[in-house]
Coordinates of C-alpha atoms in Angstrom, one line a residue:
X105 CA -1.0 0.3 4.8
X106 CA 1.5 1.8 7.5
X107 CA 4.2 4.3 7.3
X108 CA 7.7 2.8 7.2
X109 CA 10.1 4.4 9.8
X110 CA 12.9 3.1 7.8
X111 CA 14.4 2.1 4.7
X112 CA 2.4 1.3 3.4
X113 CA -12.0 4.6 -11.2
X114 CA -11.4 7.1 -14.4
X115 CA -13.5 6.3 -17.4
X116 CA -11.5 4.6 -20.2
X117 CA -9.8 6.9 -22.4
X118 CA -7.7 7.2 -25.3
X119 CA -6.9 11.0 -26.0
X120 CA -3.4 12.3 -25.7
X121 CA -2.4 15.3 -23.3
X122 CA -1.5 18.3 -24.9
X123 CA 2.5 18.6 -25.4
X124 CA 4.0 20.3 -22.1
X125 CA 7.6 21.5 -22.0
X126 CA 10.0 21.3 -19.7
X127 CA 13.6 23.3 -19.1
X128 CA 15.0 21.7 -15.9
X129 CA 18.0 19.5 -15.7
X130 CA 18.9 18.4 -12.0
X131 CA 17.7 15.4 -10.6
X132 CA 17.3 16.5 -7.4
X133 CA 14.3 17.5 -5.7
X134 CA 13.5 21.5 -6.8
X135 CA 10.9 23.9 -6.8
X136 CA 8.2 23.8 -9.4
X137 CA 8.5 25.6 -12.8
X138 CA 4.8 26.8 -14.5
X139 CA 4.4 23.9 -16.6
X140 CA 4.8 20.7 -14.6
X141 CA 6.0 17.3 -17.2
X142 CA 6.4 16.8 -20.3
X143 CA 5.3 14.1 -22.7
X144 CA 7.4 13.5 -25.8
X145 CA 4.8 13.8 -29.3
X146 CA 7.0 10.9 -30.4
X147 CA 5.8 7.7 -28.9
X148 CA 8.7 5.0 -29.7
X149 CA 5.8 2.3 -30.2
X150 CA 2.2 2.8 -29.4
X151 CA 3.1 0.3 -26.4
X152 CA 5.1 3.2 -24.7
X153 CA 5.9 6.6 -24.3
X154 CA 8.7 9.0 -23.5
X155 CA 8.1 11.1 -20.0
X156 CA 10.1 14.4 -18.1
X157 CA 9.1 15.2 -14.3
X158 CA 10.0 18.1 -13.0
X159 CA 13.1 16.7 -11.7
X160 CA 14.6 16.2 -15.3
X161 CA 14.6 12.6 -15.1
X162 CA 13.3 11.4 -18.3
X163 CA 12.2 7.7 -18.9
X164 CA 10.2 5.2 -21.0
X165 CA 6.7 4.8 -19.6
X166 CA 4.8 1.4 -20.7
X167 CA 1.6 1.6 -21.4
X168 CA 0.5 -2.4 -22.2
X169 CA -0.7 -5.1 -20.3
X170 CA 1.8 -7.0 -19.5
X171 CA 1.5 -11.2 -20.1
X172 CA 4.3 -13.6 -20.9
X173 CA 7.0 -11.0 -20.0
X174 CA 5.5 -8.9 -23.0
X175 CA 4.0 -5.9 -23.0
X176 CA 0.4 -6.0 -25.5
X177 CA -2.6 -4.1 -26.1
X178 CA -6.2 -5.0 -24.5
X179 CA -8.2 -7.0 -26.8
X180 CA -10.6 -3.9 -27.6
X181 CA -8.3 -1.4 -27.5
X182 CA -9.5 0.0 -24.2
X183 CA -7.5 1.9 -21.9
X184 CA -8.0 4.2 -19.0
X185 CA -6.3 7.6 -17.6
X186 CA -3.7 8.8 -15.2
X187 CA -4.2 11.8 -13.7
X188 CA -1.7 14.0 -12.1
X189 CA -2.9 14.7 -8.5
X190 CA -0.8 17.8 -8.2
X191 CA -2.3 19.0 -11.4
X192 CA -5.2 17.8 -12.6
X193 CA -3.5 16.7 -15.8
X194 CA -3.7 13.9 -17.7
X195 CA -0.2 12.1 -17.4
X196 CA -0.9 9.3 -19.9
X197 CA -3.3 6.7 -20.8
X198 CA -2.9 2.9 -20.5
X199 CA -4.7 -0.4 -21.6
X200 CA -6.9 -1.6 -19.7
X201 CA -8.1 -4.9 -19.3
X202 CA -11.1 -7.4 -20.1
X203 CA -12.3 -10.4 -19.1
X204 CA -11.1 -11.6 -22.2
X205 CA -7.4 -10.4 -21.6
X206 CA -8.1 -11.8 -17.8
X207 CA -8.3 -15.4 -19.9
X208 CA -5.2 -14.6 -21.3
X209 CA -2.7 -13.7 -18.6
X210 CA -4.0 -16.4 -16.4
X211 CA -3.8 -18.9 -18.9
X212 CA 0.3 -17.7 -19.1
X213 CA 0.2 -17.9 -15.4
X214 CA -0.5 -21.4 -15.6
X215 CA 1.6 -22.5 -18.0
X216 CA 4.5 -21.0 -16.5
X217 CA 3.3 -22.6 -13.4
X218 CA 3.8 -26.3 -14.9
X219 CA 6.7 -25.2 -17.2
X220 CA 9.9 -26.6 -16.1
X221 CA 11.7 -23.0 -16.3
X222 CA 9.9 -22.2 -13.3
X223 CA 8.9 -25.8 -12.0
X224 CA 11.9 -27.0 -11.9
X225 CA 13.9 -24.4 -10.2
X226 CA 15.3 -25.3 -7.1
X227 CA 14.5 -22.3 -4.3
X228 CA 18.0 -21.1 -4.1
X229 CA 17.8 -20.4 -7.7
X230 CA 14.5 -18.7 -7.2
X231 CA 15.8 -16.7 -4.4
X232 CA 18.4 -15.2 -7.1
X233 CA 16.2 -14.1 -9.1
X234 CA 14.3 -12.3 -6.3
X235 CA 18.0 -11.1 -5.7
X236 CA 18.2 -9.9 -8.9
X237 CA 15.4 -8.2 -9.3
X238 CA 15.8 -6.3 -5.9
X239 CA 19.2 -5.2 -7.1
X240 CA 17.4 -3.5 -10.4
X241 CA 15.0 -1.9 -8.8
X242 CA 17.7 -0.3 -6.5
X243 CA 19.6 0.9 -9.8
X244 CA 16.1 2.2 -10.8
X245 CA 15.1 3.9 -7.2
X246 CA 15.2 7.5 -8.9
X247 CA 12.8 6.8 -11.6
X248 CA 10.8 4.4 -9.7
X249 CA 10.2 7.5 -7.4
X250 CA 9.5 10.0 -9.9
X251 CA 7.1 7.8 -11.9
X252 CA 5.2 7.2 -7.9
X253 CA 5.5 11.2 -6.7
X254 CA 4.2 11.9 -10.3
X255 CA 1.3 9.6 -10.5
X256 CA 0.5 9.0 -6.7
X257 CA 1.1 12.9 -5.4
X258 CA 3.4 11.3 -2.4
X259 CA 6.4 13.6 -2.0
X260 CA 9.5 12.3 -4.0
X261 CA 12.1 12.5 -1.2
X262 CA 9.6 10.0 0.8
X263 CA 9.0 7.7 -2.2
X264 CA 13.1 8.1 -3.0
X265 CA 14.0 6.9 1.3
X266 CA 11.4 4.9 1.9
X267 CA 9.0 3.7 -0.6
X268 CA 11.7 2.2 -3.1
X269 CA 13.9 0.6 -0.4
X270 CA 11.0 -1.3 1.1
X271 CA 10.8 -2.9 -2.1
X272 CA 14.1 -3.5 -2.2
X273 CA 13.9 -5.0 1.6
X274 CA 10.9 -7.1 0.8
X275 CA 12.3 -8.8 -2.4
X276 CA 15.9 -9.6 -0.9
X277 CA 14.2 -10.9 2.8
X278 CA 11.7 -13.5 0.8
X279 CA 14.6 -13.8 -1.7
X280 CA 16.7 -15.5 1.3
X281 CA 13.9 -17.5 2.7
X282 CA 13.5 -19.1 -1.1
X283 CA 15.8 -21.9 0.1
X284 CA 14.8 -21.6 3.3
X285 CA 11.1 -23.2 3.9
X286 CA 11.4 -26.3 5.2
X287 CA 8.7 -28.7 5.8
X288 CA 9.1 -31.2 8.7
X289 CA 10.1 -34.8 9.9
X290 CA 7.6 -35.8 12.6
X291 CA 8.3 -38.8 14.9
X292 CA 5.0 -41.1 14.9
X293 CA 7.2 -44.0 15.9
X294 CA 9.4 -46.7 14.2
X295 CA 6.3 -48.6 12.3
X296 CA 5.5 -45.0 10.2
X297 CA 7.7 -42.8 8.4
X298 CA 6.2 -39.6 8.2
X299 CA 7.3 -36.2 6.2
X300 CA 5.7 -32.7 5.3
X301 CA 6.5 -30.5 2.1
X302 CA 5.6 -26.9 1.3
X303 CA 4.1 -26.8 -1.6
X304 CA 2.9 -23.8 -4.2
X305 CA -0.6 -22.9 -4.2
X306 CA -0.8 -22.6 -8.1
X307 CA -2.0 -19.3 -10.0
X308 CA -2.3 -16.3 -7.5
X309 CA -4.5 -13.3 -7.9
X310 CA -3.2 -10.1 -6.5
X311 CA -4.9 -7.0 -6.2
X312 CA -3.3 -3.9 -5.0
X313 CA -4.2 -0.5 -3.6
X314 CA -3.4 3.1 -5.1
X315 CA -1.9 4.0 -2.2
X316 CA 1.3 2.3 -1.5
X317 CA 1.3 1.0 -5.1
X318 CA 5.2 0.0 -5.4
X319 CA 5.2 -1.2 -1.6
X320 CA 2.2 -3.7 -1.9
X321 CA 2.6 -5.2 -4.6
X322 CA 6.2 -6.0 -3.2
X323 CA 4.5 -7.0 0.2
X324 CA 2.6 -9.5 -2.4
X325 CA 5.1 -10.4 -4.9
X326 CA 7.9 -11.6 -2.6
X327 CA 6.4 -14.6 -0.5
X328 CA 4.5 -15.5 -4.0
X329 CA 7.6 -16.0 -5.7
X330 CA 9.7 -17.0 -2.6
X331 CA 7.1 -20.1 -2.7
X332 CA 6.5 -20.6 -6.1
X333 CA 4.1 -19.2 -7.1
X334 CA 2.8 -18.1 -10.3
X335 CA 1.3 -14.4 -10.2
X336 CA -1.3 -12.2 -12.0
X337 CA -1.3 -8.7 -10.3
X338 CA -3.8 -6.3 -11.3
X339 CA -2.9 -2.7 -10.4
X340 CA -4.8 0.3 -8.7
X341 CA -6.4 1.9 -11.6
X342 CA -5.4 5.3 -10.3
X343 CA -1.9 4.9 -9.9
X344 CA -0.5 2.3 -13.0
X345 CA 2.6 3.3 -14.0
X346 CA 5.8 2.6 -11.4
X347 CA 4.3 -1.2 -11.4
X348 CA 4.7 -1.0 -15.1
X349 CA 8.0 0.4 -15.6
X350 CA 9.1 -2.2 -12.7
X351 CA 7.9 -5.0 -14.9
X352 CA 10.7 -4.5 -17.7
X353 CA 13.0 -5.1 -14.7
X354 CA 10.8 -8.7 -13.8
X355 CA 12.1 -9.4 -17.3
X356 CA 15.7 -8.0 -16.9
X357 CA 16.2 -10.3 -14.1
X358 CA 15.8 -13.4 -16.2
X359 CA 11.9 -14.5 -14.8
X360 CA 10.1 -17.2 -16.7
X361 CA 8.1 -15.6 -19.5
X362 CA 4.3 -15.8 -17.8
X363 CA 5.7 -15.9 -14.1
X364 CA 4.8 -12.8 -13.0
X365 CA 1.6 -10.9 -15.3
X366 CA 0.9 -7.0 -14.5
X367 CA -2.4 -5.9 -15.7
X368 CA -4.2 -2.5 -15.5
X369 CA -7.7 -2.5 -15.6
X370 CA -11.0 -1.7 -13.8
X371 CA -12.4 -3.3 -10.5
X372 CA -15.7 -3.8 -11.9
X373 CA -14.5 -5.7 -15.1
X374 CA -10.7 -6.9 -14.6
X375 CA -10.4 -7.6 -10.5
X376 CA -14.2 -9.2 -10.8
X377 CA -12.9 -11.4 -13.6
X378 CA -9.3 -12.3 -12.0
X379 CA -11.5 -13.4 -8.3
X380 CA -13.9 -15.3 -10.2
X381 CA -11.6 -16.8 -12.9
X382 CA -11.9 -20.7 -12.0
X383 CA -8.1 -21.4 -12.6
X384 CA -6.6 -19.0 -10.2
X385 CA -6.3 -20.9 -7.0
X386 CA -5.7 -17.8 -4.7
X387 CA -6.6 -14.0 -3.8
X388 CA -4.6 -11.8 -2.1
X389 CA -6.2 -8.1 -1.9
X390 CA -5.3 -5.0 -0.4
X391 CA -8.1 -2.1 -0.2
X392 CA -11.4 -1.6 1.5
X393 CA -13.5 -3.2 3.4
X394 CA -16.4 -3.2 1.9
X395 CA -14.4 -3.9 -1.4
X396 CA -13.1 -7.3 0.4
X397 CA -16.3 -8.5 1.3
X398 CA -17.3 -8.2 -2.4
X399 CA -13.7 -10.8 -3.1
X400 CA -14.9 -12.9 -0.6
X401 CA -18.4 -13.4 -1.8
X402 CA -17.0 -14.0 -5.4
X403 CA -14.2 -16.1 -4.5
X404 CA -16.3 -18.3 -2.4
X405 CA -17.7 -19.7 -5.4
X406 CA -14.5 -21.6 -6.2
X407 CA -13.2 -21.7 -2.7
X408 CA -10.5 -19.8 -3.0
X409 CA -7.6 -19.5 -0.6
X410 CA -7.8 -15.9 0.7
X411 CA -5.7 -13.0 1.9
X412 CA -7.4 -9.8 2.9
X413 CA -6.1 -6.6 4.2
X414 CA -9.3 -4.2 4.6
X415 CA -9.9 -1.1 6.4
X416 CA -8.6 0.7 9.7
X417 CA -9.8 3.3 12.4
X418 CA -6.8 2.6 14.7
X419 CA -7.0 4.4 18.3
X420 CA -3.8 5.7 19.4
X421 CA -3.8 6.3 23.6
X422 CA -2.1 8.9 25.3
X423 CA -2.3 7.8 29.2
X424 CA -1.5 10.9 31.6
X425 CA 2.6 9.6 32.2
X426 CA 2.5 10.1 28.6
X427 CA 6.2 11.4 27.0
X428 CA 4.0 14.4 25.4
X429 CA 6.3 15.4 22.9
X430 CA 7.2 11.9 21.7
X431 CA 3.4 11.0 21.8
X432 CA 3.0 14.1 19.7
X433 CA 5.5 13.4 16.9
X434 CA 4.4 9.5 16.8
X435 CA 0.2 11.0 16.5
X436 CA 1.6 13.5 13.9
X437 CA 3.4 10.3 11.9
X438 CA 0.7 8.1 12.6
X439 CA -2.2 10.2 10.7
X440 CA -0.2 12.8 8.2
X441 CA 2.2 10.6 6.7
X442 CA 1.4 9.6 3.1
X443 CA -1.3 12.5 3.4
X444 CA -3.3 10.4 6.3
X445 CA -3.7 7.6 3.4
X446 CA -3.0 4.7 5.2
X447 CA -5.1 1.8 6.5
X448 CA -3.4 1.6 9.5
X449 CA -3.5 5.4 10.4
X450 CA -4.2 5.9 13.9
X451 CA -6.9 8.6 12.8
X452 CA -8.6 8.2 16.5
X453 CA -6.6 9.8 19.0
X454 CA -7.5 9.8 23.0
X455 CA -6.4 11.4 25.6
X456 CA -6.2 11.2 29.4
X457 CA -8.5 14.6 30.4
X458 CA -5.5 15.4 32.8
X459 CA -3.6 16.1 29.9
X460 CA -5.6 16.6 26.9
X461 CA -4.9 20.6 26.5
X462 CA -1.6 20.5 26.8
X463 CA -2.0 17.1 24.0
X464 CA -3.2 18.6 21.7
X465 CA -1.4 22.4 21.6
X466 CA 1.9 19.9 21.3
X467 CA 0.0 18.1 18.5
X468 CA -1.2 21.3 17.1
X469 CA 3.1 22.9 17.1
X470 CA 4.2 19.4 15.4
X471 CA 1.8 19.6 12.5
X472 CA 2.3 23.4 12.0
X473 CA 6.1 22.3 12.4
X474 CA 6.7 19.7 10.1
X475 CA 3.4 19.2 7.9
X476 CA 4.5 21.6 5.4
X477 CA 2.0 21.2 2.1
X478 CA 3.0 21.4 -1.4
X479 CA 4.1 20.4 -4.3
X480 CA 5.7 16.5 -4.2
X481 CA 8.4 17.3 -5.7
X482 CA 9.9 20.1 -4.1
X483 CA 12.2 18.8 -1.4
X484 CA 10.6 20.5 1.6
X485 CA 6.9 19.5 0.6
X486 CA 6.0 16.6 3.9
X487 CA 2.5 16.4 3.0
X488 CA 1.4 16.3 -1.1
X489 CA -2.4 16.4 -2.6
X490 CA -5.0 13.6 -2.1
X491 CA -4.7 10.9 -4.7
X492 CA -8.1 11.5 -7.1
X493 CA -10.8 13.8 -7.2
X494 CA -13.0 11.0 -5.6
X495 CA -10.6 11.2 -2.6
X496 CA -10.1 14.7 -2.3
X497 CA -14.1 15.1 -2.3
X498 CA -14.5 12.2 0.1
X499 CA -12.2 13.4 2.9
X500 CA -13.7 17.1 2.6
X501 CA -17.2 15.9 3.3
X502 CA -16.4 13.8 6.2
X503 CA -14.7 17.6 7.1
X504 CA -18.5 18.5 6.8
X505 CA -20.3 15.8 8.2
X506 CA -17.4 16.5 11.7
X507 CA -18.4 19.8 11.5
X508 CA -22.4 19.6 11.3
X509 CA -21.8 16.6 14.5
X510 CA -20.4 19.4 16.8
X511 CA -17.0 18.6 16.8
X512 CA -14.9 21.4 16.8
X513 CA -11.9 22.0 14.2
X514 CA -9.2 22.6 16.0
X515 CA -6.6 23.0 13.1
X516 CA -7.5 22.6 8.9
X517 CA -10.7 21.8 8.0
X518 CA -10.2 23.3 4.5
X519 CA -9.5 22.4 0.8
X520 CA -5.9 23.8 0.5
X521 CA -5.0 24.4 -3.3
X522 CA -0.9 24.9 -4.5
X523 CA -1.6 27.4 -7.5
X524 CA -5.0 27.0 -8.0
X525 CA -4.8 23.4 -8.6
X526 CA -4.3 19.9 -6.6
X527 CA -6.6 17.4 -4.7
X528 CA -5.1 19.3 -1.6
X529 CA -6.3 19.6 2.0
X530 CA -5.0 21.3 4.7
X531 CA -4.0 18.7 8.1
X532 CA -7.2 18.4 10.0
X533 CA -7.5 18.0 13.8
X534 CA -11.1 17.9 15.9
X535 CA -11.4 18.1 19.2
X536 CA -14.0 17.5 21.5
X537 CA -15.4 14.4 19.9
X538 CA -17.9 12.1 21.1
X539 CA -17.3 8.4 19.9
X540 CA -20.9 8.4 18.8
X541 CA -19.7 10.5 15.8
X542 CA -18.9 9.5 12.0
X543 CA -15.3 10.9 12.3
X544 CA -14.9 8.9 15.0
X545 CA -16.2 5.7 14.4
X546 CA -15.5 5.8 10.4
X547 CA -12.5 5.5 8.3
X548 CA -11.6 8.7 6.2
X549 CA -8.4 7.9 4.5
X550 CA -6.9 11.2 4.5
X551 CA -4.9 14.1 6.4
X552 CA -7.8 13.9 9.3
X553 CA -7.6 13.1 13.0
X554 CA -10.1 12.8 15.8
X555 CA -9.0 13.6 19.1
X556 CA -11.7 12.5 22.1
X557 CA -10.6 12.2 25.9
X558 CA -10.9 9.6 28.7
X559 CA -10.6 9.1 32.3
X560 CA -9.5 6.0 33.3
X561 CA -7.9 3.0 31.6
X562 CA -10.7 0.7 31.3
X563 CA -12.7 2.8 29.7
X564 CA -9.3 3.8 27.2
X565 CA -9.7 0.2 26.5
X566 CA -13.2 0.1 26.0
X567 CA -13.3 3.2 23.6
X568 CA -10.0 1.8 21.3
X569 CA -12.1 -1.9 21.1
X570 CA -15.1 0.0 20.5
X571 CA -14.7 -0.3 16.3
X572 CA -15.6 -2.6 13.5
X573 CA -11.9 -2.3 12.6
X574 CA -8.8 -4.4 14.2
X575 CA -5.7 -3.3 12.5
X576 CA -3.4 -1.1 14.0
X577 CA -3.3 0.9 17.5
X578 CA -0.7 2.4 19.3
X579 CA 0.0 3.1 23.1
X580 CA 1.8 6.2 25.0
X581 CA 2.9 5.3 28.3
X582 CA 6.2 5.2 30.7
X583 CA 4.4 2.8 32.2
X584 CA 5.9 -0.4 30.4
X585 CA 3.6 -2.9 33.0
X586 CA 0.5 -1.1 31.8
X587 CA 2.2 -0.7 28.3
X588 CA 1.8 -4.4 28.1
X589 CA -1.0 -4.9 30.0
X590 CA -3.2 -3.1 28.1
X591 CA -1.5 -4.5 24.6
X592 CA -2.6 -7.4 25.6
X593 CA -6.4 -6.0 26.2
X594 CA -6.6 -4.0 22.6
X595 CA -8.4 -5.9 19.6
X596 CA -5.7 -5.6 17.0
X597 CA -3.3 -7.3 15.2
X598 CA -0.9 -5.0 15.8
X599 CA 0.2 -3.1 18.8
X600 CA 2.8 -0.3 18.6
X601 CA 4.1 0.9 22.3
X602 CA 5.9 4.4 22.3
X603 CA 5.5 5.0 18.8
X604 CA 2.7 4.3 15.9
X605 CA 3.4 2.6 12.2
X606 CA 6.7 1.9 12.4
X607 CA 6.0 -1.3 10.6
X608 CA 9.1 -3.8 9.9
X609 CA 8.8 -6.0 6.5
X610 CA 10.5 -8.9 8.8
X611 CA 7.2 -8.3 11.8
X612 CA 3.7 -9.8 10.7
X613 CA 1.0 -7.1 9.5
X614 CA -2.6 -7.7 9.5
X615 CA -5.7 -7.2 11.3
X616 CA -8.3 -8.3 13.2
X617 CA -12.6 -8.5 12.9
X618 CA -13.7 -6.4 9.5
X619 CA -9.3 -5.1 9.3
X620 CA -9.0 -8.0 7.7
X621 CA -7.8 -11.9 7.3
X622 CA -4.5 -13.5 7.0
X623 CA -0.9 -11.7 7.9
X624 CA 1.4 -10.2 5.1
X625 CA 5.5 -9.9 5.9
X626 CA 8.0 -11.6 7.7
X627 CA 7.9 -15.8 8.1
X628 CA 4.0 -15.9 8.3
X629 CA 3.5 -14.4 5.3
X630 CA 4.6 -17.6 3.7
X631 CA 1.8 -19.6 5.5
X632 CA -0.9 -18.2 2.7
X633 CA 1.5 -19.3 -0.2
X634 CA 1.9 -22.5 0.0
X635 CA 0.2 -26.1 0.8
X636 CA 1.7 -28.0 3.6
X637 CA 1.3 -31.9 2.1
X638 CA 1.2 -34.6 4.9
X639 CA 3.0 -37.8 3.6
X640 CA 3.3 -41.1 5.2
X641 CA 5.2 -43.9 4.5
X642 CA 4.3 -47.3 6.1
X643 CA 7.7 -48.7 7.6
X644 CA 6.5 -52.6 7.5
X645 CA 5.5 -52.6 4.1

């Protein structure tokens, strides 16, 4: 998923953390005191418990699944762990679904899908509640971004002025389309009366990442509802907990109980069972590629209407007219922000050989500059810790696999620990890279960039197209004839000129070839959500 320039498995557990304390007061952004949250030993209900961050705000974490605006147990009992990234700690542990509870919130999907609390609603009145509901979240933003730094490791000021306000702007620009998406009168001549209607799909399966977890479910939530729509969402099982606490607000805003179901749960057991379940009419999934291939196999047994958003390995050119520092800042956005975890990161850098040393010191400046590392919540931290072990480990052997191909690390290329502790590496950069190797030609997912050069701009284009991935790529030029021309020329769905992942939730997102199928945000986003019905009406009856 891509940056935002204004306002993108742990074994089943039941144990509880040990009891932490916690002495600090101010809600602000501060610097870290030994002992990092605390976790009240009185649970109000075994469905919730009490948290502290670091920031002293102090709130009621669910812990259920949560069906018919409710929140319940899984029907064994199961549940699965949180894990602070920063720390290493358990945070809390939260039910986890089965096949059997999969039954279950679909089945409440469905009926709230023919229920005439939800049926019947005309879209202006389902635009308010989308209204609502963005309004709560707003009066929620502080806790919404301490329960997302906490749990996802992303720096709270970033999650505070952009992660919660793109919520906010995706539920209030879907909200005002509710009312708004017409079907057509088409002239066949006077003998035929012919209409069109937009029509719901029916039960939709969403299944969201870890790594933008408030922002895409948001991106899946709005044009759902805006159309209709009946959800089950099944969340990242490494980062549960803001799309729980935001669920007691679905409920504040008035929605029909069984409208919208949140689930937590494994891929394996939960997502397998929501893309195969026979009464869920769609699938809408956000993750990796070879992940999405797996949906599309298993939803192909029902035919299934689709939405996938997969991997990325965007190129981001730097021709010789280049504005150096401005490409410099846009290549630093484009691959550290959310610590390089982002689909559409535009991890593959190249560079005109005219200009490529004097690139890449201004690349090297800007990352010592602004990528300062530590702890989320301290309010100069840019660039937090990688979001699981699995990450962490991932992104540091493709360090290794760069470094045993020849290419040579120019900045980084270490495990960076706060305190001893955190999934934390240090911003990466390689130089002289041949596109022949892995860190070139494979995605990574973290704070890693690979920087090869070129001569002329055919052979820019030919390197950028030469990927299994079509997301995202970007374009530094002052040269707006060859800007465009060579838009035009990259295979992507999107195409960012003088800057990189400044994606708009009213501009289409989506890729191309294995990036992806289908577009999420602004008016096409409504296209997967809904049936056009063709209806004709013989006049000389």
């Amino acid at each position: 998923m891509a940056v935002f320039s204004s306002p993108r498995v742990l074994c089943a557990t039941s144990r509880t953390p040990p009891l932490l304390s916690l002495s600090l007061r101010s809600h602000k952004p501060t610097t870290l005191r030994p002992r990092y949250f605390s976790l009240s030993t009185h649970l109000r209900t075994k469905m919730e418990v009490e948290l502290t961050a670091p920031n002293g705000r102090k709130w009621t974490q669910p812990l259920g699944l949560f069906i018919n605006n409710e929140f319940v147990k899984s029907s064994n009992e199961q549940k699965l762990a949180s894990i602070n990234p920063t720390t290493e700690e358990e945070i809390c542990s939260v039910y986890a679904a089965t096949s059997d509870d999969i039954d279950t919130a679909v089945a409440a999907a469905r009926k709230a899908f023919k229920d005439p609390s939800w049926k019947s609603l005309s879209g202006t009145e389902r635009g308010a509640l989308m209204l609502k509901l963005a309004d709560l979240v707003s009066q929620h933003a502080e806790t919404l971004a301490t329960i997302e730094c906490l749990d996802n490791g992303k720096p709270y000021t970033t999650a505070l002025a952009e992660n919660v306000p793109e919520v906010v702007n995706v539920f209030r620009y879907y909200g005002g389309y509710a009312d708004k998406n017409f079907g057509q009168v088409i002239d066949v001549g006077p003998a035929k009366f012919a209409y069109t209607v937009k029509e719901p799909l029916g039960v939709c399966g969403q299944i969201i990442p870890w790594n933008y977890p408030l922002d895409m479910a948001a991106w899946k939530l709005g044009p759902a509802l805006c159309c209709g729509n009946t959800v089950v969402l099944k969340l990242a099982e490494q980062t549960p907990l803001s799309m729980l606490y935001l669920a007691k607000l679905i409920k504040e805003a008035g929605f029909p109980p069984g409208v919208v179901n949140i689930i937590n749960g494994h891929g394996r057991e939960a997502g397998a069972a929501l893309v195969q379940h026979p009464q869920v009419d769609k699938i809408a999934f956000t993750g990796s590629t070879a992940t999405g291939k797996e949906i599309m196999k298993m939803a192909s047994a029902t035919m299934k209407n689709i939405t996938l958003e997969t991997g990325g390995k965007s190129p981001l050119i730097v021709f010789e007219d280049a504005d150096l520092d401005l490409a410099a800042t846009w290549s630093h956005i484009g691959i550290m922000s959310n610590q390089g975890q982002i689909c559409t990161a535009t991890s593959r850098i190249l560079v005109h050989e005219g200009i490529y040393d004097k690139f890449t010191e201004a690349f090297r400046a800007k990352i010592q500059e602004i990528s300062v590392l530590g702890d989320p919540f301290e309010e100069t931290t840019f660039q937090g810790p990688q979001v699981t072990k699995q990450q962490y480990e991932r992104v540091l052997s493709y360090i290794d696999i760069g470094k045993e191909e020849g290419a040579t690390v120019f900045l980084g290329g270490e495990a960076a620990p706060q305190r001893g502790k955190g999934f934390f590496i240090a911003p990466t950069v390689f130089t002289n890279v041949k596109p022949t190797m892995r860190i070139y030609r494979e995605e990574i997912f973290g704070p890693c960039v690979a920087i090869a050069s070129f001569k002329t701009e055919e052979e820019a284009v030919e390197m950028a197209n030469d990927s299994t991935y079509g997301l995202g790529s970007a374009i530094f030029t002052r040269d707006l004839n060859r800007a465009h021309r060579v838009a035009r020329e990259i295979e992507a769905g999107m195409v960012w000129i003088n800057s990189s992942n400044d994606s708009d939730f009213r501009i289409p997102f989506g890729g191309v070839k294995q990036s992806g199928i289908g577009r999420e945000l602004g008016e096409a986003g409504l296209a997967p959500y809904c049936n056009v019905k063709a209806i004709h009406v013989n006049m000389a009856a």
